[in-house]
PDB file of C-alpha atoms and ligand atoms in Angstrom:
ATOM      1  CA  MET A   3       0.000   0.000   0.000  1.00  0.00           C
ATOM      2  CA  GLU A   4       1.339   3.408  -0.884  1.00  0.00           C
ATOM      3  CA  ILE A   5       0.416   6.060   1.676  1.00  0.00           C
ATOM      4  CA  ILE A   6       0.275   9.645   0.424  1.00  0.00           C
ATOM      5  CA  ILE A   7      -0.351  12.286   3.094  1.00  0.00           C
ATOM      6  CA  GLN A   8      -1.251  15.781   1.921  1.00  0.00           C
ATOM      7  CA  PRO A   9      -1.772  18.977   3.933  1.00  0.00           C
ATOM      8  CA  THR A  10      -5.398  19.303   2.812  1.00  0.00           C
ATOM      9  CA  ALA A  11      -8.184  17.191   1.359  1.00  0.00           C
ATOM     10  CA  ASN A  12      -8.125  19.454  -1.667  1.00  0.00           C
ATOM     11  CA  ALA A  13      -4.437  18.816  -2.375  1.00  0.00           C
ATOM     12  CA  ALA A  14      -5.046  15.060  -2.099  1.00  0.00           C
ATOM     13  CA  SER A  15      -8.093  15.320  -4.376  1.00  0.00           C
ATOM     14  CA  VAL A  16      -6.055  17.096  -7.062  1.00  0.00           C
ATOM     15  CA  ILE A  17      -3.547  14.226  -6.991  1.00  0.00           C
ATOM     16  CA  ALA A  18      -6.374  11.681  -7.190  1.00  0.00           C
ATOM     17  CA  ALA A  19      -7.858  13.485 -10.207  1.00  0.00           C
ATOM     18  CA  ARG A  20      -4.453  13.593 -11.899  1.00  0.00           C
ATOM     19  CA  LEU A  21      -4.019   9.856 -11.405  1.00  0.00           C
ATOM     20  CA  ILE A  22      -7.468   9.203 -12.872  1.00  0.00           C
ATOM     21  CA  ALA A  23      -6.766  11.594 -15.757  1.00  0.00           C
ATOM     22  CA  ARG A  24      -3.468   9.842 -16.452  1.00  0.00           C
ATOM     23  CA  GLN A  25      -5.287   6.498 -16.542  1.00  0.00           C
ATOM     24  CA  VAL A  26      -7.846   7.874 -19.026  1.00  0.00           C
ATOM     25  CA  ARG A  27      -5.225   9.532 -21.220  1.00  0.00           C
ATOM     26  CA  GLU A  28      -3.078   6.397 -21.364  1.00  0.00           C
ATOM     27  CA  LYS A  29      -6.089   4.154 -22.017  1.00  0.00           C
ATOM     28  CA  PRO A  30      -9.003   6.162 -23.442  1.00  0.00           C
ATOM     29  CA  ASP A  31     -11.366   3.182 -23.086  1.00  0.00           C
ATOM     30  CA  SER A  32     -10.539   2.745 -19.398  1.00  0.00           C
ATOM     31  CA  VAL A  33     -13.017   1.138 -17.031  1.00  0.00           C
ATOM     32  CA  LEU A  34     -13.295   3.234 -13.883  1.00  0.00           C
ATOM     33  CA  GLY A  35     -14.837   2.199 -10.585  1.00  0.00           C
ATOM     34  CA  LEU A  36     -16.433   5.180  -8.856  1.00  0.00           C
ATOM     35  CA  ALA A  37     -17.546   6.062  -5.339  1.00  0.00           C
ATOM     36  CA  THR A  38     -20.115   8.432  -3.874  1.00  0.00           C
ATOM     37  CA  GLY A  39     -20.251  10.289  -0.540  1.00  0.00           C
ATOM     38  CA  SER A  40     -18.593  13.519   0.487  1.00  0.00           C
ATOM     39  CA  THR A  41     -15.031  12.241  -0.036  1.00  0.00           C
ATOM     40  CA  PRO A  42     -14.744  12.113  -3.871  1.00  0.00           C
ATOM     41  CA  ILE A  43     -16.592  15.369  -4.606  1.00  0.00           C
ATOM     42  CA  ALA A  44     -13.445  17.520  -4.900  1.00  0.00           C
ATOM     43  CA  THR A  45     -11.826  14.873  -7.118  1.00  0.00           C
ATOM     44  CA  TYR A  46     -14.868  14.966  -9.398  1.00  0.00           C
ATOM     45  CA  GLN A  47     -14.709  18.772  -9.488  1.00  0.00           C
ATOM     46  CA  GLU A  48     -11.097  18.605 -10.612  1.00  0.00           C
ATOM     47  CA  LEU A  49     -11.947  15.984 -13.261  1.00  0.00           C
ATOM     48  CA  ILE A  50     -14.693  18.293 -14.545  1.00  0.00           C
ATOM     49  CA  ARG A  51     -12.162  21.140 -14.711  1.00  0.00           C
ATOM     50  CA  LEU A  52      -9.699  18.911 -16.590  1.00  0.00           C
ATOM     51  CA  HIS A  53     -12.482  17.973 -19.022  1.00  0.00           C
ATOM     52  CA  ARG A  54     -13.511  21.613 -19.615  1.00  0.00           C
ATOM     53  CA  GLU A  55     -10.124  23.273 -19.638  1.00  0.00           C
ATOM     54  CA  GLU A  56      -7.754  20.558 -20.823  1.00  0.00           C
ATOM     55  CA  GLY A  57     -10.034  18.422 -22.972  1.00  0.00           C
ATOM     56  CA  LEU A  58      -9.934  15.289 -20.822  1.00  0.00           C
ATOM     57  CA  ASP A  59     -12.075  12.953 -22.900  1.00  0.00           C
ATOM     58  CA  PHE A  60     -14.513  10.505 -21.292  1.00  0.00           C
ATOM     59  CA  SER A  61     -16.273   9.491 -24.508  1.00  0.00           C
ATOM     60  CA  ARG A  62     -14.824   5.968 -24.465  1.00  0.00           C
ATOM     61  CA  VAL A  63     -14.672   5.521 -20.675  1.00  0.00           C
ATOM     62  CA  THR A  64     -16.917   2.973 -18.923  1.00  0.00           C
ATOM     63  CA  THR A  65     -17.844   3.375 -15.252  1.00  0.00           C
ATOM     64  CA  PHE A  66     -19.135   1.125 -12.498  1.00  0.00           C
ATOM     65  CA  ASN A  67     -20.324   2.609  -9.216  1.00  0.00           C
ATOM     66  CA  LEU A  68     -19.740   0.788  -5.977  1.00  0.00           C
ATOM     67  CA  ASP A  69     -23.211   0.867  -4.540  1.00  0.00           C
ATOM     68  CA  GLU A  70     -26.815   2.053  -4.408  1.00  0.00           C
ATOM     69  CA  TYR A  71     -29.546   2.090  -1.765  1.00  0.00           C
ATOM     70  CA  VAL A  72     -32.228  -0.557  -2.093  1.00  0.00           C
ATOM     71  CA  GLY A  73     -35.684   0.909  -2.596  1.00  0.00           C
ATOM     72  CA  LEU A  74     -34.667   4.348  -3.910  1.00  0.00           C
ATOM     73  CA  GLN A  75     -35.698   5.406  -7.395  1.00  0.00           C
ATOM     74  CA  ALA A  76     -32.818   6.697  -9.517  1.00  0.00           C
ATOM     75  CA  GLU A  77     -34.598  10.092  -9.453  1.00  0.00           C
ATOM     76  CA  HIS A  78     -34.628  10.274  -5.645  1.00  0.00           C
ATOM     77  CA  PRO A  79     -32.288  13.143  -4.664  1.00  0.00           C
ATOM     78  CA  ALA A  80     -30.466  10.937  -2.109  1.00  0.00           C
ATOM     79  CA  SER A  81     -29.911   8.067  -4.574  1.00  0.00           C
ATOM     80  CA  TYR A  82     -26.392   7.445  -5.786  1.00  0.00           C
ATOM     81  CA  HIS A  83     -27.695   7.678  -9.355  1.00  0.00           C
ATOM     82  CA  ALA A  84     -28.722  11.278  -8.634  1.00  0.00           C
ATOM     83  CA  PHE A  85     -25.466  11.992  -6.793  1.00  0.00           C
ATOM     84  CA  MET A  86     -23.305  10.828  -9.694  1.00  0.00           C
ATOM     85  CA  ASP A  87     -25.340  12.783 -12.189  1.00  0.00           C
ATOM     86  CA  LEU A  88     -25.087  15.958 -10.132  1.00  0.00           C
ATOM     87  CA  GLN A  89     -21.445  15.641  -9.104  1.00  0.00           C
ATOM     88  CA  LEU A  90     -19.887  14.255 -12.301  1.00  0.00           C
ATOM     89  CA  PHE A  91     -21.778  12.678 -15.173  1.00  0.00           C
ATOM     90  CA  SER A  92     -23.849  15.676 -16.266  1.00  0.00           C
ATOM     91  CA  HIS A  93     -20.640  17.745 -16.557  1.00  0.00           C
ATOM     92  CA  ILE A  94     -18.502  15.424 -18.700  1.00  0.00           C
ATOM     93  CA  ASN A  95     -18.878  13.732 -22.083  1.00  0.00           C
ATOM     94  CA  ILE A  96     -19.463  10.181 -20.910  1.00  0.00           C
ATOM     95  CA  PRO A  97     -22.119   8.325 -22.929  1.00  0.00           C
ATOM     96  CA  ARG A  98     -25.075   7.250 -20.741  1.00  0.00           C
ATOM     97  CA  GLU A  99     -24.844   3.642 -21.926  1.00  0.00           C
ATOM     98  CA  ARG A 100     -21.337   3.358 -20.497  1.00  0.00           C
ATOM     99  CA  ILE A 101     -22.481   4.243 -16.957  1.00  0.00           C
ATOM    100  CA  HIS A 102     -23.307   1.349 -14.616  1.00  0.00           C
ATOM    101  CA  ILE A 103     -24.832   1.803 -11.161  1.00  0.00           C
ATOM    102  CA  PRO A 104     -26.603  -1.023  -9.303  1.00  0.00           C
ATOM    103  CA  ASP A 105     -30.379  -0.756  -9.639  1.00  0.00           C
ATOM    104  CA  GLY A 106     -31.745  -0.282  -6.139  1.00  0.00           C
ATOM    105  CA  MET A 107     -35.289  -0.788  -7.459  1.00  0.00           C
ATOM    106  CA  ALA A 108     -34.612  -4.206  -9.004  1.00  0.00           C
ATOM    107  CA  ALA A 109     -37.431  -6.660  -8.213  1.00  0.00           C
ATOM    108  CA  ASP A 110     -34.919  -9.516  -8.119  1.00  0.00           C
ATOM    109  CA  VAL A 111     -31.905  -8.250  -6.153  1.00  0.00           C
ATOM    110  CA  PRO A 112     -29.681 -11.360  -6.527  1.00  0.00           C
ATOM    111  CA  ALA A 113     -30.298 -11.299 -10.304  1.00  0.00           C
ATOM    112  CA  GLU A 114     -29.380  -7.594 -10.389  1.00  0.00           C
ATOM    113  CA  CYS A 115     -26.162  -8.336  -8.481  1.00  0.00           C
ATOM    114  CA  ALA A 116     -25.276 -11.174 -10.892  1.00  0.00           C
ATOM    115  CA  ARG A 117     -26.036  -8.867 -13.854  1.00  0.00           C
ATOM    116  CA  PHE A 118     -23.757  -6.176 -12.402  1.00  0.00           C
ATOM    117  CA  GLU A 119     -20.879  -8.640 -11.899  1.00  0.00           C
ATOM    118  CA  ALA A 120     -21.363  -9.957 -15.446  1.00  0.00           C
ATOM    119  CA  ALA A 121     -21.282  -6.393 -16.819  1.00  0.00           C
ATOM    120  CA  ILE A 122     -17.947  -5.763 -15.080  1.00  0.00           C
ATOM    121  CA  ARG A 123     -16.544  -8.955 -16.589  1.00  0.00           C
ATOM    122  CA  ALA A 124     -17.931  -8.088 -20.037  1.00  0.00           C
ATOM    123  CA  ALA A 125     -16.236  -4.671 -19.847  1.00  0.00           C
ATOM    124  CA  GLY A 126     -12.908  -6.430 -19.257  1.00  0.00           C
ATOM    125  CA  GLY A 127     -12.671  -5.678 -15.517  1.00  0.00           C
ATOM    126  CA  ILE A 128     -12.081  -2.411 -13.690  1.00  0.00           C
ATOM    127  CA  ASP A 129      -8.790  -0.635 -14.403  1.00  0.00           C
ATOM    128  CA  LEU A 130      -8.906   1.879 -11.578  1.00  0.00           C
ATOM    129  CA  GLN A 131     -11.228   1.859  -8.575  1.00  0.00           C
ATOM    130  CA  LEU A 132     -11.826   4.991  -6.524  1.00  0.00           C
ATOM    131  CA  LEU A 133     -12.802   4.300  -2.897  1.00  0.00           C
ATOM    132  CA  GLY A 134     -13.759   6.214   0.208  1.00  0.00           C
ATOM    133  CA  ILE A 135     -13.636   4.612   3.633  1.00  0.00           C
ATOM    134  CA  GLY A 136     -16.374   4.484   6.241  1.00  0.00           C
ATOM    135  CA  SER A 137     -15.661   5.544   9.801  1.00  0.00           C
ATOM    136  CA  ASP A 138     -16.077   1.822  10.593  1.00  0.00           C
ATOM    137  CA  GLY A 139     -13.589   0.752   7.899  1.00  0.00           C
ATOM    138  CA  HIS A 140     -16.136  -0.187   5.229  1.00  0.00           C
ATOM    139  CA  ILE A 141     -15.295   0.028   1.533  1.00  0.00           C
ATOM    140  CA  GLY A 142     -18.266   0.147  -0.783  1.00  0.00           C
ATOM    141  CA  PHE A 143     -20.922  -0.752   1.756  1.00  0.00           C
ATOM    142  CA  ASN A 144     -19.043  -3.820   2.915  1.00  0.00           C
ATOM    143  CA  GLU A 145     -19.580  -3.330   6.606  1.00  0.00           C
ATOM    144  CA  PRO A 146     -17.406  -4.920   9.322  1.00  0.00           C
ATOM    145  CA  SER A 147     -17.680  -8.736   9.257  1.00  0.00           C
ATOM    146  CA  SER A 148     -18.277  -8.739   5.478  1.00  0.00           C
ATOM    147  CA  SER A 149     -16.655 -11.701   3.767  1.00  0.00           C
ATOM    148  CA  LEU A 150     -13.336 -10.614   2.334  1.00  0.00           C
ATOM    149  CA  ALA A 151     -14.177 -12.776  -0.711  1.00  0.00           C
ATOM    150  CA  SER A 152     -17.678 -11.341  -1.191  1.00  0.00           C
ATOM    151  CA  ARG A 153     -19.188 -10.392  -4.552  1.00  0.00           C
ATOM    152  CA  THR A 154     -21.844  -7.816  -5.409  1.00  0.00           C
ATOM    153  CA  ARG A 155     -24.814  -8.452  -3.119  1.00  0.00           C
ATOM    154  CA  ILE A 156     -27.295  -6.935  -0.709  1.00  0.00           C
ATOM    155  CA  LYS A 157     -25.972  -5.670   2.633  1.00  0.00           C
ATOM    156  CA  THR A 158     -27.615  -4.208   5.709  1.00  0.00           C
ATOM    157  CA  LEU A 159     -26.155  -0.855   6.737  1.00  0.00           C
ATOM    158  CA  THR A 160     -24.828  -0.570  10.284  1.00  0.00           C
ATOM    159  CA  GLU A 161     -26.290   1.974  12.681  1.00  0.00           C
ATOM    160  CA  ARG A 162     -23.020   3.883  12.452  1.00  0.00           C
ATOM    161  CA  THR A 163     -23.129   4.110   8.664  1.00  0.00           C
ATOM    162  CA  ARG A 164     -26.778   5.142   8.831  1.00  0.00           C
ATOM    163  CA  ALA A 165     -25.869   7.853  11.338  1.00  0.00           C
ATOM    164  CA  ASP A 166     -22.988   9.036   9.106  1.00  0.00           C
ATOM    165  CA  ASN A 167     -25.287   9.314   6.066  1.00  0.00           C
ATOM    166  CA  VAL A 168     -28.664  10.305   7.459  1.00  0.00           C
ATOM    167  CA  TYR A 169     -27.932  13.948   6.586  1.00  0.00           C
ATOM    168  CA  ASN A 170     -28.749  12.990   2.974  1.00  0.00           C
ATOM    169  CA  PHE A 171     -32.274  12.166   4.164  1.00  0.00           C
ATOM    170  CA  GLY A 172     -32.873  15.378   6.068  1.00  0.00           C
ATOM    171  CA  GLY A 173     -31.739  13.738   9.295  1.00  0.00           C
ATOM    172  CA  ASP A 174     -34.758  11.388   9.252  1.00  0.00           C
ATOM    173  CA  PHE A 175     -33.781   7.741   9.880  1.00  0.00           C
ATOM    174  CA  ALA A 176     -37.271   6.620   8.873  1.00  0.00           C
ATOM    175  CA  LYS A 177     -36.621   7.879   5.340  1.00  0.00           C
ATOM    176  CA  MET A 178     -33.251   6.159   5.033  1.00  0.00           C
ATOM    177  CA  PRO A 179     -33.042   2.666   3.528  1.00  0.00           C
ATOM    178  CA  LEU A 180     -31.665  -0.135   5.690  1.00  0.00           C
ATOM    179  CA  HIS A 181     -30.252  -2.035   2.735  1.00  0.00           C
ATOM    180  CA  CYS A 182     -27.981  -1.420  -0.193  1.00  0.00           C
ATOM    181  CA  ILE A 183     -26.481  -3.264  -3.125  1.00  0.00           C
ATOM    182  CA  THR A 184     -22.708  -3.085  -3.007  1.00  0.00           C
ATOM    183  CA  MET A 185     -19.797  -4.443  -4.976  1.00  0.00           C
ATOM    184  CA  GLY A 186     -18.183  -7.125  -2.834  1.00  0.00           C
ATOM    185  CA  VAL A 187     -14.761  -6.986  -1.237  1.00  0.00           C
ATOM    186  CA  GLY A 188     -13.668  -9.757  -3.639  1.00  0.00           C
ATOM    187  CA  THR A 189     -15.006  -7.691  -6.558  1.00  0.00           C
ATOM    188  CA  ILE A 190     -12.999  -4.670  -5.386  1.00  0.00           C
ATOM    189  CA  MET A 191      -9.880  -6.790  -4.918  1.00  0.00           C
ATOM    190  CA  GLU A 192     -10.034  -7.875  -8.583  1.00  0.00           C
ATOM    191  CA  THR A 193      -9.705  -4.291  -9.830  1.00  0.00           C
ATOM    192  CA  ARG A 194      -6.300  -3.555 -11.358  1.00  0.00           C
ATOM    193  CA  ALA A 195      -5.570  -0.522  -9.206  1.00  0.00           C
ATOM    194  CA  VAL A 196      -7.196   1.087  -6.199  1.00  0.00           C
ATOM    195  CA  LEU A 197      -7.189   4.700  -5.060  1.00  0.00           C
ATOM    196  CA  LEU A 198      -8.572   5.078  -1.550  1.00  0.00           C
ATOM    197  CA  LEU A 199      -9.298   8.595  -0.283  1.00  0.00           C
ATOM    198  CA  ALA A 200      -9.704   9.411   3.412  1.00  0.00           C
ATOM    199  CA  PHE A 201     -10.339  12.882   4.778  1.00  0.00           C
ATOM    200  CA  GLY A 202     -10.968  14.239   8.240  1.00  0.00           C
ATOM    201  CA  ALA A 203     -10.351  13.184  11.829  1.00  0.00           C
ATOM    202  CA  GLY A 204     -13.448  10.972  11.745  1.00  0.00           C
ATOM    203  CA  LYS A 205     -11.567   8.566   9.479  1.00  0.00           C
ATOM    204  CA  ALA A 206      -8.286   8.462  11.471  1.00  0.00           C
ATOM    205  CA  GLN A 207      -9.041   5.319  13.464  1.00  0.00           C
ATOM    206  CA  ALA A 208     -10.397   3.377  10.484  1.00  0.00           C
ATOM    207  CA  VAL A 209      -7.369   4.427   8.389  1.00  0.00           C
ATOM    208  CA  ALA A 210      -4.856   3.424  11.089  1.00  0.00           C
ATOM    209  CA  GLU A 211      -6.492   0.003  11.413  1.00  0.00           C
ATOM    210  CA  ALA A 212      -6.724  -0.474   7.650  1.00  0.00           C
ATOM    211  CA  VAL A 213      -3.122   0.519   6.918  1.00  0.00           C
ATOM    212  CA  GLU A 214      -1.181  -0.636   9.964  1.00  0.00           C
ATOM    213  CA  GLY A 215      -3.481  -3.131  11.668  1.00  0.00           C
ATOM    214  CA  PRO A 216      -3.996  -6.810  10.942  1.00  0.00           C
ATOM    215  CA  ILE A 217      -6.060  -7.831   7.928  1.00  0.00           C
ATOM    216  CA  THR A 218      -9.496  -8.487   9.295  1.00  0.00           C
ATOM    217  CA  ALA A 219     -13.095  -8.563   8.126  1.00  0.00           C
ATOM    218  CA  MET A 220     -13.792  -6.257  11.067  1.00  0.00           C
ATOM    219  CA  ASN A 221     -12.094  -3.518   9.013  1.00  0.00           C
ATOM    220  CA  PRO A 222     -12.811  -4.494   5.395  1.00  0.00           C
ATOM    221  CA  ALA A 223     -10.447  -1.799   4.041  1.00  0.00           C
ATOM    222  CA  SER A 224      -7.543  -3.676   5.664  1.00  0.00           C
ATOM    223  CA  ILE A 225      -7.731  -6.271   2.847  1.00  0.00           C
ATOM    224  CA  LEU A 226      -6.268  -3.581   0.572  1.00  0.00           C
ATOM    225  CA  GLN A 227      -2.915  -4.511   2.156  1.00  0.00           C
ATOM    226  CA  MET A 228      -3.172  -7.531  -0.166  1.00  0.00           C
ATOM    227  CA  HIS A 229      -3.986  -5.481  -3.280  1.00  0.00           C
ATOM    228  CA  PRO A 230      -1.026  -5.285  -5.668  1.00  0.00           C
ATOM    229  CA  VAL A 231      -1.617  -1.641  -6.655  1.00  0.00           C
ATOM    230  CA  ALA A 232      -3.274   0.333  -3.865  1.00  0.00           C
ATOM    231  CA  LYS A 233      -2.668   4.001  -3.154  1.00  0.00           C
ATOM    232  CA  CYS A 234      -4.169   5.582  -0.079  1.00  0.00           C
ATOM    233  CA  LEU A 235      -4.421   9.379  -0.287  1.00  0.00           C
ATOM    234  CA  MET A 236      -5.321  11.268   2.867  1.00  0.00           C
ATOM    235  CA  ASP A 237      -5.200  14.611   4.597  1.00  0.00           C
ATOM    236  CA  GLU A 238      -3.345  15.288   7.861  1.00  0.00           C
ATOM    237  CA  PRO A 239      -6.327  14.715  10.198  1.00  0.00           C
ATOM    238  CA  ALA A 240      -7.070  11.318   8.625  1.00  0.00           C
ATOM    239  CA  ALA A 241      -3.379  10.373   8.976  1.00  0.00           C
ATOM    240  CA  ALA A 242      -3.194  11.469  12.619  1.00  0.00           C
ATOM    241  CA  ARG A 243      -3.212   7.948  14.103  1.00  0.00           C
ATOM    242  CA  LEU A 244      -0.710   6.355  11.731  1.00  0.00           C
ATOM    243  CA  LYS A 245       2.533   5.330  13.443  1.00  0.00           C
ATOM    244  CA  LYS A 246       4.795   5.482  10.375  1.00  0.00           C
ATOM    245  CA  CYS A 247       3.761   8.891   9.001  1.00  0.00           C
ATOM    246  CA  GLU A 248       7.309  10.161   8.700  1.00  0.00           C
ATOM    247  CA  TYR A 249       8.323   7.097   6.684  1.00  0.00           C
ATOM    248  CA  TYR A 250       5.364   7.478   4.289  1.00  0.00           C
ATOM    249  CA  ARG A 251       6.226  11.136   3.733  1.00  0.00           C
ATOM    250  CA  TRP A 252       9.888  10.315   3.160  1.00  0.00           C
ATOM    251  CA  VAL A 253       8.982   7.660   0.576  1.00  0.00           C
ATOM    252  CA  PHE A 254       6.679  10.100  -1.258  1.00  0.00           C
ATOM    253  CA  ASP A 255       9.286  12.897  -1.252  1.00  0.00           C
ATOM    254  CA  ASN A 256      12.006  10.587  -2.568  1.00  0.00           C
ATOM    255  CA  LYS A 257      10.205   8.912  -5.418  1.00  0.00           C
ATOM    256  CA  PRO A 258      12.148   8.475  -8.628  1.00  0.00           C
ATOM    257  CA  GLN A 259      11.166  11.106 -11.194  1.00  0.00           C
ATOM    258  CA  TRP A 260       9.268   8.629 -13.379  1.00  0.00           C
ATOM    259  CA  GLN A 261       7.026   7.628 -10.492  1.00  0.00           C
ATOM    260  CA  ARG A 262       5.965  11.158  -9.562  1.00  0.00           C
ATOM    261  CA  VAL A 263       2.405  12.360 -10.081  1.00  0.00           C
TER     262      VAL A 263
HETATM  263  C1  LIG B 306     -19.768   5.310  -1.391  1.00  0.00           C
HETATM  264  C2  LIG B 306     -19.185   4.239  -0.597  1.00  0.00           C
HETATM  265  C3  LIG B 306     -18.792   4.394   0.813  1.00  0.00           C
HETATM  266  C4  LIG B 306     -18.206   5.762   1.157  1.00  0.00           C
HETATM  267  C5  LIG B 306     -17.916   5.863   2.639  1.00  0.00           C
HETATM  268  C6  LIG B 306     -17.374   7.221   3.025  1.00  0.00           C
HETATM  269  O1  LIG B 306     -20.023   4.899  -2.701  1.00  0.00           O
HETATM  270  O2  LIG B 306     -19.063   3.192  -1.132  1.00  0.00           O
HETATM  271  O3  LIG B 306     -17.847   3.405   1.150  1.00  0.00           O
HETATM  272  O4  LIG B 306     -17.042   5.950   0.418  1.00  0.00           O
HETATM  273  O5  LIG B 306     -19.084   5.617   3.353  1.00  0.00           O
HETATM  274  O6  LIG B 306     -18.386   8.172   2.854  1.00  0.00           O
HETATM  275  P1  LIG B 306     -18.051   9.736   2.927  1.00  0.00           P
HETATM  276  O7  LIG B 306     -17.180  10.003   1.763  1.00  0.00           O
HETATM  277  O8  LIG B 306     -19.382  10.408   2.799  1.00  0.00           O
HETATM  278  O9  LIG B 306     -17.373   9.945   4.224  1.00  0.00           O
END
């Protein structure tokens, strides 16, 4: 795992956007895995800027989102369909048919999950997966105790995750779904490269456990220690509980020229 600590979330987001842009420029038909939540918003803003000002072309890119709430129409303002449209898709030139988000309204959820997995395979697999991390260490909505070999499936959100996200539902737990469809941990581990973003003091404990703790289903992000190409970009508050901060900074500052972002 490569740990990149930046002074601010914005600085880290600019690096994340550059890495995604490099992936798209090197392979215009890249398959990107995308995340929702507050964490990737600044990265999406920078990608939009790169599209508008530097011609970053998404016309041949395919995307797969990590997750969606069960029981929310795509048009619901708190759905991840609506989020992605608002934060990224409506601002770039990605063709609609290349966008894949689990259907939270599917009548047959297992069939929808199997369809989603098959679509990833048919696209040739995910080249670069963007991830946030939950304050409980979840990636996607793979909550603690999720199988580290899991595939796309239905999950029940923990009380903590519901509390972290209830602001999207006007603070009303009754309006917030209990279930979601999420890519599995095994699905995420098959992606060719992973970019995990973590911002704010609320993520510090989960990050420390994921990066420097044992690999455990109780912190699903810790499995990324086994991913061959995983970068973890964070701001200072999220890095606050890491023991080897100075080492990670030293490695980043002393990268060979060809490895620099
Ligand atoms: C979102 C997702 C989640 C979030 C995580 C952090 O698609 O899969 O794992 O990345 O819950 O959420 P924020 O960024 O809102 O702190």
